Amino acid sequence: MSDTLELAKDLISRPSVTPEDRGCQALLADRLSKMGFTVEHLRFGDTDNLWARRGSDGPLFCFAGHTDVVPTGPEKNWKYPPFAPTIDNGILYGRGTADMKGSIACMVTACERFINHHPDHNGSIAFLITSDEEGPAHDGTVKVVETLENRNEKIDWCLVGEPSSTDAVCDVIKNGRRGSIGCTLKIKGKQGHVAYPHLAKNPIHEFAPVLKILTETQWDQGNEYFPPTTFQVSNIHSGTGATNVIPGECEVVFNFRFSTATTDKQIRQRVEALLDEHKVEYEIDWALSGQAFLTEQGELVSATQKAIKEVCGFETVLSTAGGTSDGRFIAPTGAQVVELGPLNATIHQVNECVAVDDLYTLSDVYENILNNLLT
C-alpha cells in the first residue's frame, strides 16, 4: 500500500464530523515536522486549525484544506461503514475520501517526495488546515488568515484541495468562485380573519409582486469567467396553520450567487429599493458568506496547467462553477488561488468514494506543481 493510500485511510478512519478534528491535524503535524515544517496549532472557539510552514523566504506556496467532514446520515445506508475505509475493485469508500481527506493525503506525500528531491527548494511551503469548513466557517480559515495578516505573513500562491474534477481527475481547475449573500426577510402585516380582509393586512400578498420581480430580474450579464448572478428562494414560512386566519408575518429566506460583474452592496441596494418602492413594511438581515474571486492566468494557473499536462497528458479546463470554498477567505489577501482535487461526483453523498489510482495521479500532479514553482 502506497504512502498516499495509507495516509488517506488513516485520516478517513477518524470520525471528524464538523467541527471535530479527531486527531487528524496531530497526525499531519507529525508528518510535516519530520519534513522540517514549523507547526502551529491555532484553536479558535471549538475549531482546530493547523498552520505549518517550511522556509522563511518568499514566494510562499500554501496547500489549504479541511479535516472536518459532513455527517454520514444513517450508516445502514452505506455499502461499507463510512469511517472504515474500504477498497473494492480499486475504489476507496469512506466519508471524506473526496471531500477532502484524500486531497490532504496527496498534498503531504507530494511534499515528502518533493522535499526529498529538493531539500533546498526556492521559497517556502505551507499548510493551512482547518476543521471548520463544512460548518459555519467562523473560526477556521478566516481566523487563520486574520492571524497571518496581523503579522504580515503573506501567501503568494494557494492550492485548495477541493474536489474540482468532473469526469476525470484533474480535468477541471477552479480558478475562482462566485460570491454568496443570503438574506432573511420578514414582511410585516396584520393578522385577521379571512372573511374580513379589510381589517387585516396579508404580508404574503404584500410581498408577492416583489417576489415576481426578483425572480424575473436579470442582475447582470456575467462575464467571460462567470455566469450571470442568480437569485433563489430557499424557504418561505407564514401563517398559523389555520385556513381562516390571515397571517401577521411572512418570513422569506433567499440567496444570491453573484459574479464579479455585481457587488454585494449593489444587490442589497436593489432589493431594498424594490421593497421600499412597493411600500412593504419589513425587517431584513443580510449574511455575506464570501465575495466572488478570480485568479486570472498567471504563475499559479500556468504551473497547474503544465503539471496536469505532464502527468495526465491532457489540457485542463478553467471553471468558476459550484459553491463556495475557503478560497474566498484567502484570495482577498492578494494570493493567487486555485482549487484542484478528486472527482466531485459522490461528495456529501452516501458511499462517498474515489478511485485509488486517482489519488496517486493527484499526488504526482501536486508534486509537479511544486517543481514548476519552487525549483
Short mmCIF file of C-alpha atoms in Angstrom, two decimals:
data_model
loop_
_atom_site.label_atom_id
_atom_site.label_comp_id
_atom_site.label_asym_id
_atom_site.label_seq_id
_atom_site.Cartn_x
_atom_site.Cartn_y
_atom_site.Cartn_z
CA MET A 1 0.00 0.00 0.00
CA SER A 2 1.42 3.39 -1.01
CA ASP A 3 2.13 6.18 1.46
CA THR A 4 -0.68 8.22 -0.10
CA LEU A 5 -3.29 5.47 0.31
CA GLU A 6 -2.09 4.61 3.80
CA LEU A 7 -2.35 8.21 4.98
CA ALA A 8 -5.74 8.70 3.31
CA LYS A 9 -7.13 5.64 5.06
CA ASP A 10 -5.72 6.77 8.39
CA LEU A 11 -7.41 10.16 8.04
CA ILE A 12 -10.73 8.72 6.82
CA SER A 13 -10.88 6.31 9.75
CA ARG A 14 -11.17 9.26 12.16
CA PRO A 15 -14.85 10.35 12.54
CA SER A 16 -14.14 14.07 12.31
CA VAL A 17 -17.66 15.33 11.71
CA THR A 18 -17.55 19.13 11.67
CA PRO A 19 -16.20 20.85 13.73
CA GLU A 20 -14.35 17.86 15.19
CA ASP A 21 -10.81 17.07 14.07
CA ARG A 22 -10.33 13.79 15.99
CA GLY A 23 -6.55 13.88 15.83
CA CYS A 24 -6.22 14.34 12.08
CA GLN A 25 -4.18 17.51 12.43
CA ALA A 26 -1.87 15.94 15.02
CA LEU A 27 -1.19 13.15 12.54
CA LEU A 28 -0.43 15.70 9.82
CA ALA A 29 1.72 17.80 12.16
CA ASP A 30 3.88 14.77 12.90
CA ARG A 31 4.45 14.09 9.20
CA LEU A 32 5.15 17.74 8.43
CA SER A 33 7.51 18.24 11.37
CA LYS A 34 9.67 15.40 10.06
CA MET A 35 9.99 17.34 6.79
CA GLY A 36 11.24 20.46 8.55
CA PHE A 37 7.96 22.35 8.87
CA THR A 38 7.41 24.64 11.83
CA VAL A 39 3.95 23.77 13.14
CA GLU A 40 1.43 25.98 14.91
CA HIS A 41 -1.84 24.72 16.35
CA LEU A 42 -4.35 27.58 16.32
CA ARG A 43 -7.62 26.91 18.12
CA PHE A 44 -10.47 29.38 17.89
CA GLY A 45 -13.75 28.54 19.61
CA ASP A 46 -14.34 24.83 19.07
CA THR A 47 -12.29 24.74 15.88
CA ASP A 48 -8.83 23.24 15.46
CA ASN A 49 -6.56 24.82 12.86
CA LEU A 50 -3.08 23.94 11.71
CA TRP A 51 -0.56 26.32 10.18
CA ALA A 52 2.73 24.73 9.17
CA ARG A 53 5.50 26.40 7.21
CA ARG A 54 8.82 25.25 5.80
CA GLY A 55 11.17 28.08 4.93
CA SER A 56 11.10 31.80 5.63
CA ASP A 57 11.72 33.29 2.19
CA GLY A 58 9.18 34.15 -0.47
CA PRO A 59 7.35 33.28 -2.56
CA LEU A 60 5.08 31.27 -0.25
CA PHE A 61 3.11 28.36 -1.72
CA CYS A 62 0.30 27.09 0.50
CA PHE A 63 -1.74 23.89 0.44
CA ALA A 64 -5.14 24.55 2.05
CA GLY A 65 -7.76 22.06 3.15
CA HIS A 66 -10.04 20.80 5.89
CA THR A 67 -10.14 17.72 8.09
CA ASP A 68 -13.82 18.02 9.01
CA VAL A 69 -16.46 16.12 7.08
CA VAL A 70 -20.24 16.33 6.78
CA PRO A 71 -22.43 13.91 8.77
CA THR A 72 -22.87 10.44 7.28
CA GLY A 73 -26.62 10.10 7.62
CA PRO A 74 -27.90 6.61 8.54
CA GLU A 75 -24.88 4.33 8.38
CA LYS A 76 -27.12 1.40 7.42
CA ASN A 77 -27.47 3.03 4.01
CA TRP A 78 -23.74 2.78 3.33
CA LYS A 79 -22.21 -0.09 1.42
CA TYR A 80 -19.34 -0.09 3.91
CA PRO A 81 -19.08 1.68 7.30
CA PRO A 82 -18.28 5.33 6.46
CA PHE A 83 -15.32 5.55 8.86
CA ALA A 84 -13.90 2.13 8.00
CA PRO A 85 -12.15 2.96 4.71
CA THR A 86 -12.62 0.04 2.35
CA ILE A 87 -11.20 -0.69 -1.10
CA ASP A 88 -13.47 -2.51 -3.52
CA ASN A 89 -12.38 -3.06 -7.12
CA GLY A 90 -9.89 -0.19 -7.00
CA ILE A 91 -12.34 2.25 -5.37
CA LEU A 92 -11.77 3.65 -1.88
CA TYR A 93 -15.01 4.15 0.07
CA GLY A 94 -15.49 6.31 3.16
CA ARG A 95 -16.67 9.71 4.33
CA GLY A 96 -14.08 12.30 3.33
CA THR A 97 -12.41 10.28 0.59
CA ALA A 98 -13.18 13.02 -1.94
CA ASP A 99 -14.02 15.93 0.34
CA MET A 100 -11.26 16.21 1.25
CA LYS A 101 -9.04 13.85 3.20
CA GLY A 102 -7.88 12.19 0.01
CA SER A 103 -6.54 15.51 -1.24
CA ILE A 104 -4.76 16.20 2.04
CA ALA A 105 -3.00 12.85 1.88
CA CYS A 106 -1.90 13.65 -1.67
CA MET A 107 -0.57 17.04 -0.57
CA VAL A 108 1.53 15.54 2.22
CA THR A 109 3.08 12.76 0.15
CA ALA A 110 3.72 15.13 -2.74
CA CYS A 111 5.66 17.35 -0.33
CA GLU A 112 7.59 14.40 1.05
CA ARG A 113 8.81 13.41 -2.39
CA PHE A 114 9.47 17.00 -3.48
CA ILE A 115 11.50 17.85 -0.37
CA ASN A 116 13.43 14.60 -0.64
CA HIS A 117 14.49 15.62 -4.15
CA HIS A 118 14.81 19.37 -3.45
CA PRO A 119 15.71 19.90 0.22
CA ASP A 120 16.93 23.43 -0.57
CA HIS A 121 13.99 24.45 -2.75
CA ASN A 122 13.20 28.08 -3.50
CA GLY A 123 10.68 30.00 -1.42
CA SER A 124 8.52 28.41 1.26
CA ILE A 125 5.78 25.77 1.51
CA ALA A 126 2.88 25.96 3.96
CA PHE A 127 -0.19 24.00 5.00
CA LEU A 128 -3.36 25.71 6.22
CA ILE A 129 -5.73 23.06 7.54
CA THR A 130 -9.00 23.68 9.43
CA SER A 131 -11.80 21.64 11.00
CA ASP A 132 -14.47 24.30 10.27
CA GLU A 133 -15.01 24.28 6.51
CA GLU A 134 -18.15 22.16 6.42
CA GLY A 135 -19.76 24.11 9.28
CA PRO A 136 -20.31 27.82 9.88
CA ALA A 137 -16.70 28.60 8.85
CA HIS A 138 -16.45 31.31 11.51
CA ASP A 139 -13.40 30.03 13.40
CA GLY A 140 -11.44 28.25 10.71
CA THR A 141 -9.53 29.50 7.69
CA VAL A 142 -10.89 33.03 8.07
CA LYS A 143 -9.34 33.31 11.56
CA VAL A 144 -6.03 31.81 10.47
CA VAL A 145 -5.85 34.28 7.60
CA GLU A 146 -6.55 37.13 10.03
CA THR A 147 -3.68 35.88 12.20
CA LEU A 148 -1.32 35.75 9.22
CA GLU A 149 -2.39 39.19 8.03
CA ASN A 150 -1.79 40.67 11.51
CA ARG A 151 1.81 39.52 11.38
CA ASN A 152 2.21 40.43 7.70
CA GLU A 153 2.73 36.83 6.61
CA LYS A 154 1.55 36.73 3.00
CA ILE A 155 0.53 33.73 0.90
CA ASP A 156 1.53 34.18 -2.74
CA TRP A 157 0.08 31.01 -4.24
CA CYS A 158 -2.58 28.79 -2.70
CA LEU A 159 -3.91 25.43 -3.85
CA VAL A 160 -7.14 24.34 -2.18
CA GLY A 161 -7.74 20.60 -2.41
CA GLU A 162 -11.49 20.79 -3.00
CA PRO A 163 -12.87 18.12 -5.34
CA SER A 164 -12.84 20.06 -8.60
CA SER A 165 -12.76 17.24 -11.14
CA THR A 166 -15.83 16.25 -13.16
CA ASP A 167 -15.23 13.26 -15.46
CA ALA A 168 -11.52 12.52 -14.96
CA VAL A 169 -9.17 13.54 -12.19
CA CYS A 170 -7.64 16.97 -12.89
CA ASP A 171 -9.91 17.69 -15.86
CA VAL A 172 -11.09 20.92 -14.17
CA ILE A 173 -9.25 23.63 -12.24
CA LYS A 174 -11.39 26.03 -10.26
CA ASN A 175 -9.71 29.42 -10.63
CA GLY A 176 -12.48 31.41 -8.97
CA ARG A 177 -15.81 31.19 -7.21
CA ARG A 178 -18.99 33.19 -7.23
CA GLY A 179 -19.81 35.27 -4.18
CA SER A 180 -22.67 34.25 -1.91
CA ILE A 181 -25.00 36.50 0.03
CA GLY A 182 -28.04 35.23 1.90
CA CYS A 183 -30.99 37.13 3.30
CA THR A 184 -33.71 36.57 5.88
CA LEU A 185 -36.59 38.93 5.14
CA LYS A 186 -39.55 39.42 7.46
CA ILE A 187 -42.58 41.11 5.91
CA LYS A 188 -44.90 42.60 8.47
CA GLY A 189 -48.66 42.51 8.06
CA LYS A 190 -51.69 42.41 10.35
CA GLN A 191 -53.33 39.19 11.41
CA GLY A 192 -57.06 38.85 10.92
CA HIS A 193 -60.00 36.76 9.79
CA VAL A 194 -60.03 35.74 6.14
CA ALA A 195 -63.69 36.82 5.92
CA TYR A 196 -62.74 40.39 6.89
CA PRO A 197 -59.63 41.16 4.82
CA HIS A 198 -60.26 44.89 5.07
CA LEU A 199 -59.43 44.62 8.77
CA ALA A 200 -56.13 42.82 8.15
CA LYS A 201 -53.03 43.10 6.00
CA ASN A 202 -51.73 39.96 4.34
CA PRO A 203 -47.90 40.01 4.21
CA ILE A 204 -47.83 37.28 1.57
CA HIS A 205 -49.95 39.41 -0.75
CA GLU A 206 -47.75 42.42 0.02
CA PHE A 207 -44.61 40.53 -0.97
CA ALA A 208 -45.94 38.60 -3.97
CA PRO A 209 -45.37 41.38 -6.55
CA VAL A 210 -41.86 41.94 -5.25
CA LEU A 211 -41.08 38.23 -5.44
CA LYS A 212 -42.22 38.12 -9.05
CA ILE A 213 -39.85 40.96 -9.95
CA LEU A 214 -36.95 39.39 -8.04
CA THR A 215 -37.34 36.12 -9.91
CA GLU A 216 -37.54 37.85 -13.29
CA THR A 217 -34.72 40.35 -12.80
CA GLN A 218 -31.51 39.88 -14.74
CA TRP A 219 -28.97 41.07 -12.23
CA ASP A 220 -26.04 41.19 -14.64
CA GLN A 221 -24.75 39.55 -17.81
CA GLY A 222 -21.88 37.75 -16.13
CA ASN A 223 -18.54 37.93 -17.91
CA GLU A 224 -16.00 35.71 -19.63
CA TYR A 225 -15.26 33.89 -16.37
CA PHE A 226 -18.64 33.86 -14.59
CA PRO A 227 -22.26 33.13 -15.48
CA PRO A 228 -24.87 35.78 -14.60
CA THR A 229 -25.79 36.34 -10.97
CA THR A 230 -28.63 34.11 -9.75
CA PHE A 231 -31.44 34.57 -7.20
CA GLN A 232 -33.11 31.63 -5.46
CA VAL A 233 -35.69 31.41 -2.65
CA SER A 234 -34.87 28.58 -0.25
CA ASN A 235 -37.66 28.97 2.33
CA ILE A 236 -40.96 30.75 2.88
CA HIS A 237 -42.83 30.50 6.16
CA SER A 238 -46.07 32.15 7.20
CA GLY A 239 -49.42 31.51 8.83
CA THR A 240 -50.78 29.75 11.89
CA GLY A 241 -51.80 26.57 10.12
CA ALA A 242 -55.46 27.53 10.20
CA THR A 243 -57.27 28.11 6.91
CA ASN A 244 -59.31 31.02 8.21
CA VAL A 245 -56.51 33.23 9.57
CA ILE A 246 -54.67 35.88 7.57
CA PRO A 247 -51.06 35.72 8.77
CA GLY A 248 -49.46 38.64 10.53
CA GLU A 249 -45.94 38.00 9.26
CA CYS A 250 -44.14 36.22 6.44
CA GLU A 251 -40.50 35.15 6.55
CA VAL A 252 -38.62 34.57 3.30
CA VAL A 253 -35.08 33.21 3.05
CA PHE A 254 -33.21 33.64 -0.22
CA ASN A 255 -29.72 33.64 -1.66
CA PHE A 256 -27.74 35.33 -4.41
CA ARG A 257 -24.75 33.72 -6.08
CA PHE A 258 -23.05 36.68 -7.70
CA SER A 259 -20.30 37.18 -10.21
CA THR A 260 -17.56 39.78 -10.31
CA ALA A 261 -19.90 41.81 -12.53
CA THR A 262 -22.00 42.73 -9.47
CA THR A 263 -21.14 43.60 -5.87
CA ASP A 264 -22.97 42.53 -2.73
CA LYS A 265 -23.61 46.21 -1.98
CA GLN A 266 -25.40 46.66 -5.31
CA ILE A 267 -27.57 43.60 -4.61
CA ARG A 268 -28.59 44.89 -1.18
CA GLN A 269 -29.41 48.32 -2.55
CA ARG A 270 -31.53 46.99 -5.41
CA VAL A 271 -33.52 44.61 -3.21
CA GLU A 272 -34.22 47.17 -0.52
CA ALA A 273 -35.12 49.84 -3.09
CA LEU A 274 -37.63 47.42 -4.61
CA LEU A 275 -39.21 46.74 -1.22
CA ASP A 276 -39.41 50.45 -0.49
CA GLU A 277 -40.90 51.17 -3.90
CA HIS A 278 -43.72 48.72 -3.17
CA LYS A 279 -44.18 50.19 0.32
CA VAL A 280 -43.56 46.84 2.00
CA GLU A 281 -43.06 47.01 5.76
CA TYR A 282 -40.12 44.74 6.53
CA GLU A 283 -37.09 43.76 8.58
CA ILE A 284 -34.08 42.47 6.69
CA ASP A 285 -30.96 40.60 7.74
CA TRP A 286 -28.17 40.07 5.21
CA ALA A 287 -25.40 37.48 5.61
CA LEU A 288 -22.39 37.67 3.28
CA SER A 289 -20.74 34.24 3.06
CA GLY A 290 -17.98 35.31 0.70
CA GLN A 291 -17.02 37.64 -2.08
CA ALA A 292 -16.54 36.48 -5.64
CA PHE A 293 -12.89 35.94 -6.51
CA LEU A 294 -10.93 35.17 -9.63
CA THR A 295 -7.36 34.13 -10.30
CA GLU A 296 -6.56 35.00 -13.88
CA GLN A 297 -3.81 33.45 -15.97
CA GLY A 298 -0.53 33.81 -14.10
CA GLU A 299 2.20 31.80 -12.39
CA LEU A 300 -0.10 29.53 -10.37
CA VAL A 301 -2.63 28.76 -13.11
CA SER A 302 0.16 28.15 -15.63
CA ALA A 303 2.13 25.92 -13.25
CA THR A 304 -1.00 23.89 -12.51
CA GLN A 305 -1.95 23.52 -16.17
CA LYS A 306 1.59 22.46 -17.02
CA ALA A 307 1.69 19.89 -14.20
CA ILE A 308 -1.58 18.32 -15.34
CA LYS A 309 -0.34 18.13 -18.92
CA GLU A 310 2.90 16.50 -17.74
CA VAL A 311 1.18 13.87 -15.58
CA CYS A 312 -2.20 13.32 -17.26
CA GLY A 313 -1.38 14.17 -20.84
CA PHE A 314 -4.36 16.45 -21.48
CA GLU A 315 -5.28 20.11 -21.35
CA THR A 316 -7.41 21.02 -18.36
CA VAL A 317 -10.39 23.38 -18.18
CA LEU A 318 -10.69 26.51 -16.05
CA SER A 319 -14.00 26.91 -14.23
CA THR A 320 -15.68 29.10 -11.61
CA ALA A 321 -18.77 26.91 -11.22
CA GLY A 322 -20.02 25.42 -7.98
CA GLY A 323 -20.49 26.64 -4.45
CA THR A 324 -18.14 28.44 -2.10
CA SER A 325 -14.84 27.24 -0.64
CA ASP A 326 -12.31 28.53 1.85
CA GLY A 327 -10.51 30.11 -1.08
CA ARG A 328 -12.91 33.03 -0.54
CA PHE A 329 -11.00 33.91 2.65
CA ILE A 330 -7.54 33.61 1.12
CA ALA A 331 -7.98 35.36 -2.24
CA PRO A 332 -8.80 38.82 -0.75
CA THR A 333 -5.28 38.97 0.74
CA GLY A 334 -3.88 39.17 -2.79
CA ALA A 335 -2.99 35.49 -3.12
CA GLN A 336 -3.45 33.62 -6.37
CA VAL A 337 -5.84 30.76 -5.58
CA VAL A 338 -6.84 27.63 -7.47
CA GLU A 339 -8.77 24.54 -6.44
CA LEU A 340 -7.73 21.11 -7.65
CA GLY A 341 -8.85 17.79 -6.27
CA PRO A 342 -10.61 14.47 -6.98
CA LEU A 343 -13.90 13.85 -8.75
CA ASN A 344 -16.85 15.54 -7.06
CA ALA A 345 -19.50 13.02 -8.18
CA THR A 346 -20.03 11.50 -4.71
CA ILE A 347 -19.25 14.34 -2.30
CA HIS A 348 -21.66 14.68 0.64
CA GLN A 349 -23.40 11.51 -0.55
CA VAL A 350 -23.86 8.03 0.85
CA ASN A 351 -20.97 5.80 -0.35
CA GLU A 352 -18.61 8.72 -0.99
CA CYS A 353 -15.60 7.34 -2.83
CA VAL A 354 -12.56 7.95 -5.02
CA ALA A 355 -10.54 5.76 -7.35
CA VAL A 356 -7.27 4.76 -5.70
CA ASP A 357 -5.37 5.44 -8.93
CA ASP A 358 -6.81 8.99 -8.94
CA LEU A 359 -5.13 9.65 -5.59
CA TYR A 360 -1.79 8.55 -6.99
CA THR A 361 -2.29 10.78 -10.02
CA LEU A 362 -3.30 13.75 -7.91
CA SER A 363 -0.26 13.40 -5.65
CA ASP A 364 2.00 13.36 -8.72
CA VAL A 365 0.31 16.50 -10.08
CA TYR A 366 0.75 18.29 -6.75
CA GLU A 367 4.44 17.36 -6.76
CA ASN A 368 4.87 18.68 -10.28
CA ILE A 369 3.21 21.96 -9.33
CA LEU A 370 5.82 22.38 -6.59
CA ASN A 371 8.52 21.56 -9.12
CA ASN A 372 7.18 24.15 -11.55
CA LEU A 373 7.00 26.93 -8.96
CA LEU A 374 9.80 26.32 -6.45
CA THR A 375 12.75 24.95 -8.43
#
